[in-house]
Coordinates of N, CA and C in Angstrom, one line a residue:
M1 N 31.6 -11.3 68.6 CA 31.4 -11.8 70.0 C 30.4 -10.9 70.7
P2 N 29.4 -11.6 71.4 CA 28.4 -10.7 72.0 C 29.0 -10.0 73.2
P3 N 28.3 -8.9 73.6 CA 28.7 -8.1 74.7 C 28.7 -8.9 76.1
Q4 N 29.5 -8.6 76.9 CA 29.6 -9.3 78.2 C 28.4 -8.8 79.1
P5 N 27.7 -9.7 79.8 CA 26.7 -9.3 80.7 C 27.3 -8.5 81.8
L6 N 26.5 -7.5 82.4 CA 27.0 -6.8 83.6 C 26.6 -7.6 84.9
T7 N 27.4 -7.2 85.9 CA 27.1 -7.8 87.3 C 25.9 -7.1 87.8
D8 N 25.3 -7.6 88.9 CA 24.2 -7.0 89.6 C 24.7 -5.6 90.1
E9 N 25.9 -5.4 90.6 CA 26.4 -4.2 91.1 C 26.6 -3.2 90.0
E10 N 27.0 -3.6 88.8 CA 27.2 -2.7 87.6 C 25.7 -2.3 87.2
I11 N 24.8 -3.2 87.2 CA 23.5 -2.8 86.8 C 22.9 -1.8 87.7
T12 N 23.0 -2.0 89.0 CA 22.5 -1.0 90.0 C 23.1 0.4 89.9
R13 N 24.5 0.4 89.6 CA 25.1 1.7 89.3 C 24.7 2.4 88.1
R14 N 24.5 1.6 87.1 CA 24.0 2.2 85.8 C 22.6 2.7 85.9
L15 N 21.7 2.0 86.6 CA 20.3 2.4 86.7 C 20.3 3.7 87.6
A16 N 21.2 3.9 88.5 CA 21.3 5.2 89.2 C 21.5 6.4 88.3
D17 N 22.2 6.2 87.2 CA 22.5 7.2 86.2 C 21.3 7.4 85.3
L18 N 20.2 6.6 85.3 CA 19.1 6.7 84.4 C 17.8 6.7 85.2
P19 N 17.5 7.8 85.9 CA 16.3 7.8 86.6 C 15.0 7.5 85.7
G20 N 14.1 6.8 86.4 CA 12.9 6.4 85.7 C 13.0 5.0 85.1
W21 N 14.2 4.6 84.9 CA 14.3 3.1 84.3 C 14.4 2.1 85.5
Q22 N 13.7 1.0 85.3 CA 13.6 0.0 86.4 C 14.0 -1.4 85.8
R23 N 14.6 -2.0 86.7 CA 15.0 -3.5 86.3 C 13.8 -4.3 86.4
R24 N 13.6 -5.1 85.4 CA 12.5 -6.1 85.3 C 13.2 -7.4 84.9
G25 N 13.6 -8.2 85.9 CA 14.4 -9.4 85.6 C 15.7 -9.1 84.9
D26 N 15.8 -9.6 83.7 CA 17.1 -9.4 83.0 C 16.8 -8.3 81.9
A27 N 16.0 -7.4 82.1 CA 15.7 -6.3 81.2 C 15.6 -5.0 82.0
I28 N 15.7 -3.9 81.4 CA 15.3 -2.5 82.0 C 14.2 -1.9 81.2
A29 N 13.4 -1.2 81.9 CA 12.1 -0.7 81.2 C 11.7 0.6 81.7
R30 N 11.1 1.4 80.9 CA 10.6 2.7 81.3 C 9.3 3.0 80.5
T31 N 8.4 3.7 81.1 CA 7.1 4.0 80.5 C 6.9 5.6 80.5
F32 N 6.5 6.0 79.3 CA 6.3 7.4 79.1 C 4.8 7.7 78.7
A33 N 4.3 8.8 79.0 CA 3.0 9.2 78.7 C 3.1 10.3 77.6
H34 N 2.2 10.2 76.6 CA 1.9 11.2 75.6 C 0.6 10.9 75.0
T35 N 0.3 11.7 73.9 CA -1.0 11.3 73.2 C -0.6 10.0 72.5
Y36 N -1.7 9.4 72.1 CA -1.5 8.1 71.4 C -0.7 8.2 70.2
H37 N -1.0 9.3 69.3 CA -0.3 9.5 68.1 C 1.2 9.9 68.3
E38 N 1.4 10.7 69.4 CA 2.8 11.1 69.7 C 3.6 9.8 70.2
C39 N 2.9 8.8 70.8 CA 3.6 7.7 71.2 C 4.0 6.8 69.9
L40 N 3.2 6.8 68.9 CA 3.5 6.2 67.7 C 4.7 6.9 67.1
H41 N 4.7 8.2 67.0 CA 5.9 9.0 66.5 C 7.1 8.7 67.3
L42 N 7.1 8.6 68.6 CA 8.2 8.4 69.4 C 8.7 6.9 69.1
A43 N 7.9 6.0 68.9 CA 8.3 4.6 68.6 C 9.1 4.6 67.3
L44 N 8.6 5.4 66.3 CA 9.4 5.5 65.0 C 10.7 6.1 65.1
Y45 N 10.8 7.2 65.9 CA 12.2 7.8 66.2 C 13.1 6.9 66.9
V46 N 12.6 6.2 67.9 CA 13.4 5.3 68.7 C 13.9 4.2 67.7
G47 N 12.9 3.6 66.9 CA 13.2 2.6 66.0 C 14.3 3.0 65.0
A48 N 14.4 4.2 64.5 CA 15.4 4.7 63.7 C 16.8 4.8 64.5
K49 N 16.7 5.2 65.7 CA 18.0 5.2 66.4 C 18.4 3.8 66.7
A50 N 17.5 2.9 67.0 CA 17.8 1.5 67.2 C 18.5 0.8 66.1
R51 N 18.0 1.2 64.9 CA 18.6 0.7 63.7 C 20.0 1.2 63.5
E52 N 20.2 2.5 63.9 CA 21.4 3.1 63.7 C 22.6 2.5 64.6
V53 N 22.1 2.2 65.9 CA 23.1 1.6 66.8 C 23.1 0.1 66.8
G54 N 22.2 -0.5 66.1 CA 22.2 -2.0 66.0 C 21.7 -2.7 67.3
H55 N 20.8 -2.0 68.1 CA 20.3 -2.6 69.3 C 18.9 -2.2 69.4
H56 N 17.9 -3.1 69.6 CA 16.6 -2.9 69.5 C 15.7 -3.1 70.7
P57 N 14.9 -2.2 71.1 CA 14.1 -2.5 72.4 C 12.8 -3.1 72.0
D58 N 12.1 -3.8 72.9 CA 10.8 -4.2 72.8 C 9.9 -2.9 73.0
I59 N 8.9 -2.7 72.3 CA 8.0 -1.5 72.4 C 6.6 -1.9 72.6
D60 N 5.9 -1.4 73.6 CA 4.6 -1.7 73.9 C 3.8 -0.4 73.9
I61 N 2.9 -0.2 73.0 CA 2.1 1.1 73.0 C 0.7 0.8 73.4
R62 N 0.2 1.6 74.3 CA -1.2 1.5 74.9 C -1.7 2.8 74.7
W63 N -3.0 3.1 75.1 CA -3.6 4.3 75.1 C -2.8 5.4 76.0
Q64 N -2.2 6.3 75.2 CA -1.4 7.4 75.8 C -0.3 6.9 76.8
R65 N 0.3 5.8 76.4 CA 1.4 5.2 77.1 C 2.3 4.4 76.1
I66 N 3.6 4.5 76.3 CA 4.6 3.7 75.6 C 5.7 3.3 76.5
T67 N 5.9 1.9 76.5 CA 6.9 1.3 77.4 C 8.0 0.7 76.5
F68 N 9.2 1.0 76.8 CA 10.4 0.5 76.2 C 11.0 -0.6 77.2
S69 N 11.4 -1.7 76.7 CA 12.0 -2.7 77.5 C 13.2 -3.1 76.7
I70 N 14.4 -3.3 77.4 CA 15.7 -3.5 76.7 C 16.4 -4.7 77.4
T71 N 16.9 -5.5 76.6 CA 17.8 -6.6 77.1 C 18.7 -6.8 75.9
T72 N 19.8 -7.6 76.1 CA 20.7 -8.0 75.0 C 20.5 -9.4 74.6
H73 N 19.7 -9.6 73.6 CA 19.4 -11.0 73.1 C 20.6 -11.8 72.7
D74 N 21.6 -11.1 72.1 CA 22.8 -11.8 71.7 C 23.6 -12.3 72.9
S75 N 23.4 -11.8 74.1 CA 24.2 -12.2 75.3 C 23.2 -13.1 76.2
G76 N 22.4 -13.8 75.6 CA 21.5 -14.6 76.3 C 20.5 -14.0 77.2
D77 N 19.9 -12.9 76.6 CA 18.9 -12.1 77.3 C 19.3 -11.6 78.7
Q78 N 20.6 -11.1 78.7 CA 21.1 -10.4 79.8 C 21.4 -9.0 79.6
L79 N 21.6 -8.3 80.7 CA 21.8 -6.8 80.5 C 23.3 -6.6 80.3
T80 N 23.6 -5.7 79.3 CA 24.9 -5.3 78.9 C 25.0 -3.8 78.9
E81 N 26.1 -3.3 78.6 CA 26.3 -1.9 78.5 C 25.5 -1.3 77.4
K82 N 25.4 -2.1 76.3 CA 24.5 -1.7 75.2 C 23.0 -1.3 75.6
D83 N 22.5 -1.9 76.6 CA 21.2 -1.7 77.0 C 21.0 -0.2 77.6
F84 N 22.1 0.1 78.5 CA 22.1 1.3 79.1 C 22.4 2.5 78.1
E85 N 23.1 2.2 77.1 CA 23.4 3.2 76.1 C 22.1 3.5 75.4
L86 N 21.4 2.5 75.0 CA 20.2 2.7 74.3 C 19.1 3.3 75.2
A87 N 19.1 3.1 76.4 CA 18.2 3.7 77.3 C 18.5 5.3 77.4
A88 N 19.7 5.6 77.4 CA 20.0 7.1 77.4 C 19.5 7.8 76.1
H89 N 19.7 7.1 75.0 CA 19.3 7.5 73.7 C 17.7 7.7 73.8
I90 N 17.0 6.8 74.3 CA 15.6 6.8 74.4 C 15.1 8.0 75.2
D91 N 15.8 8.2 76.4 CA 15.5 9.3 77.2 C 15.6 10.7 76.5
R92 N 16.7 10.8 75.7 CA 16.9 12.1 75.0 C 15.8 12.2 73.8
I93 N 15.5 11.2 73.2 CA 14.4 11.3 72.2 C 13.1 11.6 72.8
A94 N 12.7 10.9 73.9 CA 11.4 11.1 74.5 C 11.4 12.6 75.1
Q95 N 12.4 13.1 75.7 CA 12.4 14.4 76.1 C 12.2 15.4 75.0
G96 N 12.9 15.1 73.9 CA 12.7 16.0 72.7 C 11.3 16.0 72.1
H97 N 10.5 14.9 72.4 CA 9.1 14.8 72.0 C 8.1 15.3 73.1
G98 N 8.6 15.7 74.3 CA 7.7 16.1 75.2 C 7.0 15.0 76.0
A99 N 7.6 13.9 75.9 CA 6.9 12.7 76.6 C 7.2 12.9 78.2
E100 N 6.2 12.4 78.9 CA 6.4 12.5 80.5 C 6.5 11.1 81.0
L101 N 7.4 11.0 82.0 CA 7.5 9.8 82.7 C 6.3 9.4 83.6
V102 N 6.0 8.2 83.5 CA 4.8 7.6 84.2 C 5.2 7.1 85.5

């Protein structure tokens, strides 16, 4: 059974616990800055964590920028608790790699 979508109030509350993440429709997103090659490494580490937890972000890599966008596809592209859990993992991984918030 897919996770239950969060209400707008729950989403607002959860975003307050994740500075730097922004709601973009039915997804949350955050952009980090680092060298191009470190952005590639960061994508690999986040990909490994995503595989481990069974929840995968969309990843967009540009020159010295990497953006992660998360929604729960199994729940009709709605935001669920799984999205915020993955966002917290991404924050810890990015911090460990020295990525900066844009």
